[in-house]
mmCIF file with all atom_site columns, C-alpha atoms in Angstrom:
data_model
loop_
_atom_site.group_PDB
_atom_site.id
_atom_site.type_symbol
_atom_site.label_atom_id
_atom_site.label_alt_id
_atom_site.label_comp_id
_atom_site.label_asym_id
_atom_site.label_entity_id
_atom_site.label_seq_id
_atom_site.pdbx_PDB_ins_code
_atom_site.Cartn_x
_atom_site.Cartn_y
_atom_site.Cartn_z
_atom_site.occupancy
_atom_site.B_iso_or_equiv
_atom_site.pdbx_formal_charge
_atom_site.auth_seq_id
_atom_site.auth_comp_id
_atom_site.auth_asym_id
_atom_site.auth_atom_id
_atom_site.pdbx_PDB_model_num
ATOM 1   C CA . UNK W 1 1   ? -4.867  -0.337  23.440 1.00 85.00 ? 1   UNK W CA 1
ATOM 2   C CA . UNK W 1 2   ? -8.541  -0.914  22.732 1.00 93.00 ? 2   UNK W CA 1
ATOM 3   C CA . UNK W 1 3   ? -8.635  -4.652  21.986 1.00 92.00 ? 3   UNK W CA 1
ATOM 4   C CA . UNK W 1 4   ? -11.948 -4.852  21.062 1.00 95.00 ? 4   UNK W CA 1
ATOM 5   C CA . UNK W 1 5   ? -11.689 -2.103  18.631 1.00 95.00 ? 5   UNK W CA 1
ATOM 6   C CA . UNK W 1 6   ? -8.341  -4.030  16.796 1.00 95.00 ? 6   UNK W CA 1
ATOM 7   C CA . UNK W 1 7   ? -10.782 -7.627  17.076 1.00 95.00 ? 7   UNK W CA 1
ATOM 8   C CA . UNK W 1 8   ? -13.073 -5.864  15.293 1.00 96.00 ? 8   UNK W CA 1
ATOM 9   C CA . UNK W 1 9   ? -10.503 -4.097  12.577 1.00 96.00 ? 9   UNK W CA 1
ATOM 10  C CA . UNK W 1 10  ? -9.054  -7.366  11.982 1.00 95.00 ? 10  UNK W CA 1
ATOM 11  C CA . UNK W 1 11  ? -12.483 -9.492  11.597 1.00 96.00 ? 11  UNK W CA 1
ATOM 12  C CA . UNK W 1 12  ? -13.885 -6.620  8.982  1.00 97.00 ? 12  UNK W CA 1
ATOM 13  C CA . UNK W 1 13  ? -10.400 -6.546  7.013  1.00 97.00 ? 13  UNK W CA 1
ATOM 14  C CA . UNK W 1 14  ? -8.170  -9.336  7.165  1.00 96.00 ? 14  UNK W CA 1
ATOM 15  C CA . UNK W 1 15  ? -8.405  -12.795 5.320  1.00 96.00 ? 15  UNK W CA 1
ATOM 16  C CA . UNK W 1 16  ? -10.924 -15.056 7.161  1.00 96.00 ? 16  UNK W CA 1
ATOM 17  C CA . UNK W 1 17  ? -8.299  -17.586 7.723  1.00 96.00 ? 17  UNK W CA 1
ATOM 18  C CA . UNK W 1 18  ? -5.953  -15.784 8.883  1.00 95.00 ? 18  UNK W CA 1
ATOM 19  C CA . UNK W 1 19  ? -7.809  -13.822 12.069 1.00 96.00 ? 19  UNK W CA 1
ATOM 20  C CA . UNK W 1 20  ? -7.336  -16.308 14.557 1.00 95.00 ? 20  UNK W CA 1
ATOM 21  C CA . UNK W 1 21  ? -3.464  -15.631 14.019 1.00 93.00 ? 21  UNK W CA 1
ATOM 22  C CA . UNK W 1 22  ? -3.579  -11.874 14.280 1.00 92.00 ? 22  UNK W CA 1
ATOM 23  C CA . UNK W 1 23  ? -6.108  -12.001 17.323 1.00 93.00 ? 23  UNK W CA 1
ATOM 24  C CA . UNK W 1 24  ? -3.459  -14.259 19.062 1.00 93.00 ? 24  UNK W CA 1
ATOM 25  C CA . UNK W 1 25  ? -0.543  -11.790 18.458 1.00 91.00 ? 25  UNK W CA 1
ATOM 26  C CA . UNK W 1 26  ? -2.934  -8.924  19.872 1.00 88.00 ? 26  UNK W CA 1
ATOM 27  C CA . UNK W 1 27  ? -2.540  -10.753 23.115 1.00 86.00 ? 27  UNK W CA 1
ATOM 28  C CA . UNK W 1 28  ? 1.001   -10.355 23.960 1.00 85.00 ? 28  UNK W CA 1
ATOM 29  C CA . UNK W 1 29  ? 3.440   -7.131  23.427 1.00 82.00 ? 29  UNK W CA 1
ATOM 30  C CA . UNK W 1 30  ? 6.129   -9.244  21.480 1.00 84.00 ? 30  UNK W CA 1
ATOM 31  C CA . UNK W 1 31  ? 3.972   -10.708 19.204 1.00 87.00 ? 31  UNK W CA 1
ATOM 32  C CA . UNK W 1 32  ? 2.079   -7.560  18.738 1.00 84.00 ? 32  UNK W CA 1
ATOM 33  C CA . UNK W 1 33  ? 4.801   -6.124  16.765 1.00 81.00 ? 33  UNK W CA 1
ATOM 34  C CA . UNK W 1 34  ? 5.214   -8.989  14.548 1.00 87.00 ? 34  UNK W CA 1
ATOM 35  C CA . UNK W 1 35  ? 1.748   -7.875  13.391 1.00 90.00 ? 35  UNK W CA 1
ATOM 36  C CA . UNK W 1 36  ? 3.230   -4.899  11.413 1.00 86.00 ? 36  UNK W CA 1
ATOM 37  C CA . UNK W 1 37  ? 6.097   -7.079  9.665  1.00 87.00 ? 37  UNK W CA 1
ATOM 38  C CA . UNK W 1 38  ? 3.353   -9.438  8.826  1.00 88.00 ? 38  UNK W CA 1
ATOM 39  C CA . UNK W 1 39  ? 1.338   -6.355  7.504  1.00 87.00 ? 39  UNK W CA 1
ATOM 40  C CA . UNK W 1 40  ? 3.997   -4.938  5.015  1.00 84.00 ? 40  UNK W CA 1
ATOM 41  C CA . UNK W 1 41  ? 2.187   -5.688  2.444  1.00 81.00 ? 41  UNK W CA 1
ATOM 42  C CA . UNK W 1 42  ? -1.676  -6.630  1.400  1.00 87.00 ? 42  UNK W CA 1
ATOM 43  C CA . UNK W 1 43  ? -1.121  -10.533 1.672  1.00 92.00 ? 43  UNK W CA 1
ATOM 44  C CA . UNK W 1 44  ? -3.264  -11.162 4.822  1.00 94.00 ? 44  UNK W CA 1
ATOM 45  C CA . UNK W 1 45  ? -5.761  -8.504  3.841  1.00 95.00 ? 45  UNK W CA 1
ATOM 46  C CA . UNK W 1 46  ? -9.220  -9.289  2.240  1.00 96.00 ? 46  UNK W CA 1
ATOM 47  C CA . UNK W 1 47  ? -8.797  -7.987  -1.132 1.00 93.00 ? 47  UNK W CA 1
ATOM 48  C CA . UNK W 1 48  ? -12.028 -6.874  -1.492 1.00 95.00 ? 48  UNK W CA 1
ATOM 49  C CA . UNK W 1 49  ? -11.697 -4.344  1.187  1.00 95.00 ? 49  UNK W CA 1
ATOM 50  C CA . UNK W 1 50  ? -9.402  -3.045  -0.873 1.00 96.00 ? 50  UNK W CA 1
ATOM 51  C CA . UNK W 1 51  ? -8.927  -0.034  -2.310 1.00 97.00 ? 51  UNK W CA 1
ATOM 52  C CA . UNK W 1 52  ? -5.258  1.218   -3.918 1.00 96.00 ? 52  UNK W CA 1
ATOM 53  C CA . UNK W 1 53  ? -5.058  4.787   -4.214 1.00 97.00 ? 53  UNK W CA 1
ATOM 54  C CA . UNK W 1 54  ? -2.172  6.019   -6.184 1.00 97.00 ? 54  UNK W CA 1
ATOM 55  C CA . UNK W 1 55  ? -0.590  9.545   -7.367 1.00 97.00 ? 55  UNK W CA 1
ATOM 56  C CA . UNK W 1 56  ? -2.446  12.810  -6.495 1.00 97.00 ? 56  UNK W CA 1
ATOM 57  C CA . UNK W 1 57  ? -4.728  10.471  -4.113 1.00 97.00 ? 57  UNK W CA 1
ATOM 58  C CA . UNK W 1 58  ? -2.460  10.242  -1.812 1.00 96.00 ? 58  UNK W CA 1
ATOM 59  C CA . UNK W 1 59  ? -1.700  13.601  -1.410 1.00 96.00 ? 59  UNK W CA 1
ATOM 60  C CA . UNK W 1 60  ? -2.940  15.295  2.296  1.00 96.00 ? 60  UNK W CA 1
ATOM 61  C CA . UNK W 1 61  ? -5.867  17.295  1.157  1.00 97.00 ? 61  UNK W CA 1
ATOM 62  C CA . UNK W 1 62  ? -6.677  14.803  -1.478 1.00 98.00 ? 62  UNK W CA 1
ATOM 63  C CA . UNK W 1 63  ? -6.624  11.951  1.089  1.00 97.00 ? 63  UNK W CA 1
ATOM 64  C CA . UNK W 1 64  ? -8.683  13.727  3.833  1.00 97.00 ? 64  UNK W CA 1
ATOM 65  C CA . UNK W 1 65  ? -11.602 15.135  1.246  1.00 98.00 ? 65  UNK W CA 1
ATOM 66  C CA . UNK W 1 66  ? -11.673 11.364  0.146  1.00 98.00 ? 66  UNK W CA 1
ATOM 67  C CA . UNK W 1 67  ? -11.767 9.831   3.904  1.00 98.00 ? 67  UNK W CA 1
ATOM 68  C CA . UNK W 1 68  ? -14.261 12.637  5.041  1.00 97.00 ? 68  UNK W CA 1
ATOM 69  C CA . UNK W 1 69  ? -16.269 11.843  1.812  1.00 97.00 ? 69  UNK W CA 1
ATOM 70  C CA . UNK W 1 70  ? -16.351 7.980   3.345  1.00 97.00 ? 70  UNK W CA 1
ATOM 71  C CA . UNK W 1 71  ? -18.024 9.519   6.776  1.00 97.00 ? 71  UNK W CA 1
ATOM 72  C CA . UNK W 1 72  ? -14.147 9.007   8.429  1.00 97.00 ? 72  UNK W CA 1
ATOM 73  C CA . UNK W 1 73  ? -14.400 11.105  11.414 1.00 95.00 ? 73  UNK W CA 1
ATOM 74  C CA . UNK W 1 74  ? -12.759 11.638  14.526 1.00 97.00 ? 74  UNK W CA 1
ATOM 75  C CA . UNK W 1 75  ? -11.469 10.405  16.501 1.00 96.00 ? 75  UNK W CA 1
ATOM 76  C CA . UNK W 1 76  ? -8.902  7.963   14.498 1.00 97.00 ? 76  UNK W CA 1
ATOM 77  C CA . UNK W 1 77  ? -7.777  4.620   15.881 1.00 98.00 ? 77  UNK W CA 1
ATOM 78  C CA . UNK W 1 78  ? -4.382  3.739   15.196 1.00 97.00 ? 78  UNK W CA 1
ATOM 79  C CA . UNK W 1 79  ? -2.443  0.624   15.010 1.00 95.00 ? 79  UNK W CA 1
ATOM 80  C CA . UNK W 1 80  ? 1.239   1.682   13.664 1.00 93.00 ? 80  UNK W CA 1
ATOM 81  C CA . UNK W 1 81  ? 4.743   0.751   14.124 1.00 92.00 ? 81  UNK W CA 1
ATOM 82  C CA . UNK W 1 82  ? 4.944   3.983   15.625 1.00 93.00 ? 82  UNK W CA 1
ATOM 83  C CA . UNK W 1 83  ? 4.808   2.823   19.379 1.00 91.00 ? 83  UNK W CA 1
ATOM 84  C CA . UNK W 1 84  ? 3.965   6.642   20.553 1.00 95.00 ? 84  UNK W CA 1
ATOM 85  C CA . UNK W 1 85  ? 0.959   6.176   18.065 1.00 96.00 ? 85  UNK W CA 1
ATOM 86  C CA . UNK W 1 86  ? 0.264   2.390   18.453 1.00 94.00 ? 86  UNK W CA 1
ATOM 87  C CA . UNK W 1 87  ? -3.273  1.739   20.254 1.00 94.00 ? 87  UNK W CA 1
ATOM 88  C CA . UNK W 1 88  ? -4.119  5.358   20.061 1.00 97.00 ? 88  UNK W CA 1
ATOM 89  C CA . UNK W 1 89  ? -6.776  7.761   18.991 1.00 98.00 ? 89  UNK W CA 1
ATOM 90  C CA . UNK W 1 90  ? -6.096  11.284  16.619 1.00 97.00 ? 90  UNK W CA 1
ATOM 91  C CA . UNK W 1 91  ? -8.198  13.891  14.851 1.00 98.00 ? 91  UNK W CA 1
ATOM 92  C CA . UNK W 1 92  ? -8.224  12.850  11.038 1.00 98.00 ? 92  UNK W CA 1
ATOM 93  C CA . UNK W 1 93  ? -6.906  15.872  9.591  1.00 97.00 ? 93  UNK W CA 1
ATOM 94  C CA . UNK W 1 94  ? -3.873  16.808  11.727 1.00 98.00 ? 94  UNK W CA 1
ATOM 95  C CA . UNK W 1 95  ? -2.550  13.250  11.507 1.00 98.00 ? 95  UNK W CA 1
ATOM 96  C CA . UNK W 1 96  ? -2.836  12.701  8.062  1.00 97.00 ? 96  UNK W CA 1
ATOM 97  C CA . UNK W 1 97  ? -1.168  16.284  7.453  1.00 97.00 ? 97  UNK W CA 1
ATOM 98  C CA . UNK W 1 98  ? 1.071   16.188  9.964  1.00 96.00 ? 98  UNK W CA 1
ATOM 99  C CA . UNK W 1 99  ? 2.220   12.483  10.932 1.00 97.00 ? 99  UNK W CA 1
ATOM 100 C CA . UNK W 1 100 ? 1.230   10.140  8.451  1.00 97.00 ? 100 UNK W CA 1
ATOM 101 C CA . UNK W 1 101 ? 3.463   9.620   6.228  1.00 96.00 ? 101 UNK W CA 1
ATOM 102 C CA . UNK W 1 102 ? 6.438   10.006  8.687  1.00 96.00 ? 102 UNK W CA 1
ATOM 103 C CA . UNK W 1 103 ? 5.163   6.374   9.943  1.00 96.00 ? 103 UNK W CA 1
ATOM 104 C CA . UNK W 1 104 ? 6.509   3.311   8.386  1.00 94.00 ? 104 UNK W CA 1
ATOM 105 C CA . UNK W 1 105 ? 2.837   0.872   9.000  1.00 94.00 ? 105 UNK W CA 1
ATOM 106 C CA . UNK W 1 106 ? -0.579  2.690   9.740  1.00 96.00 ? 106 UNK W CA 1
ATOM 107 C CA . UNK W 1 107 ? -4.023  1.292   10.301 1.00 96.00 ? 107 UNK W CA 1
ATOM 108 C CA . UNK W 1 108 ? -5.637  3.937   11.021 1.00 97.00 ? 108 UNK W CA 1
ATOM 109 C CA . UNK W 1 109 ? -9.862  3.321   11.539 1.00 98.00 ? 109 UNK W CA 1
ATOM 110 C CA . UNK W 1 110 ? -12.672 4.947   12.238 1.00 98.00 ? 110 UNK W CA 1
ATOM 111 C CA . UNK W 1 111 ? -15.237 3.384   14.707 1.00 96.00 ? 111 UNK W CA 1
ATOM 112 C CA . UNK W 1 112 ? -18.591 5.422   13.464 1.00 96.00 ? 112 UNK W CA 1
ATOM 113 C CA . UNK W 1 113 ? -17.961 4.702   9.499  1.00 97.00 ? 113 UNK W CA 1
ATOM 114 C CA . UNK W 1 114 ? -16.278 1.520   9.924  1.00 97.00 ? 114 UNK W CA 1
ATOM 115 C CA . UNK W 1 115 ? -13.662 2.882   7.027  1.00 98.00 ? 115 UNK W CA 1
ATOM 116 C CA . UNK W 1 116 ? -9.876  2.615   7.823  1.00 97.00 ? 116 UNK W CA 1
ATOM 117 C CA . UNK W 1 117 ? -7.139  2.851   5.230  1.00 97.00 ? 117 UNK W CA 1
ATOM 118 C CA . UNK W 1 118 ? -3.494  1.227   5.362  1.00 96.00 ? 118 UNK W CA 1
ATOM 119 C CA . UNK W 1 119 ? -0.512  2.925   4.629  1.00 96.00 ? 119 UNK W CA 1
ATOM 120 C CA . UNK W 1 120 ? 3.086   0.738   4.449  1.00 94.00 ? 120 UNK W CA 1
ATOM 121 C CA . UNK W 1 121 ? 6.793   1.520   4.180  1.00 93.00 ? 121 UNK W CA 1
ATOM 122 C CA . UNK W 1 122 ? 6.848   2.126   0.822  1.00 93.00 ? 122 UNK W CA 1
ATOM 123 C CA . UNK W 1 123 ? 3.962   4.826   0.407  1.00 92.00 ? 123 UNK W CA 1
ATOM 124 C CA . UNK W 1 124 ? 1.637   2.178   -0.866 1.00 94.00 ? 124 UNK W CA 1
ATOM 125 C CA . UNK W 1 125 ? -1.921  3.605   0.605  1.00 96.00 ? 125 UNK W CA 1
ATOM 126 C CA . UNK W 1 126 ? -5.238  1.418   0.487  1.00 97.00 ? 126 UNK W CA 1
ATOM 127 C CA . UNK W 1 127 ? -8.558  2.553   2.005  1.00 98.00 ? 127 UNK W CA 1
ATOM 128 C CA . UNK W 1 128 ? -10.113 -0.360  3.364  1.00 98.00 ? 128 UNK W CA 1
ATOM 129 C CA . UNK W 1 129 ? -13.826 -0.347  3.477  1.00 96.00 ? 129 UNK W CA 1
ATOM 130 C CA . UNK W 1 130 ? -16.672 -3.517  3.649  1.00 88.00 ? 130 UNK W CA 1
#
């Protein structure tokens, strides 16, 4: 887990008020997963990161031309319910074609761009950008 990396995720994309809470469940495993019940939907998210994409969007090749258009690059940081993907880093394009939407939660975020995108349980897929 790169804790710095997720403090700096959840500063650029979460609600002001509510980053002190998500930095505290960082700190211990058990809390840690509460994170992605809490993160089921956009609630805690700043809304102006925002971005819904919907339909043919979402779609693998769709989704990676978009993400590479935003300067996403490898490697991808993940924070997903997934515990053999939680805290870990991917190439873009394999994930998203091959993993993606197999996982229930995904943060996934790119370091150099500072673009990440959210994915939930029910398909609904946001890139999240500042």
């Amino acid at each position: 887990m790169n804790r710095q990396l997720e403090t700096e995720i959840f500063q650029r994309f979460i609600q002001k008020a509510k980053v002190d809470r998500f930095l505290w469940m960082l700190e211990s495993p058990g809390r840690r997963r509460r994170i992605l019940d809490d993160l089921r939907d956009l609630r805690y998210f700043d809304r102006t990161s925002c971005e819904e994409l919907t339909g043919a969007a979402k779609e693998s090749n769709a989704l990676i031309e978009r993400l590479t258009s935003l300067q996403v690059r490898d490697p991808l940081y993940l924070i997903c319910s997934d515990e053999d993907y939680d805290g870990t880093e991917h190439d873009l394009i394999p994930f998203v074609r091959e993993r993606l939407w197999q996982i229930d939660e995904v943060i996934g975020y790119c370091r150099q761009s500072r673009v990440g995108f959210f994915k939930n349980h029910e398909g609904w897929f946001y890139i999240l950008s500042k």
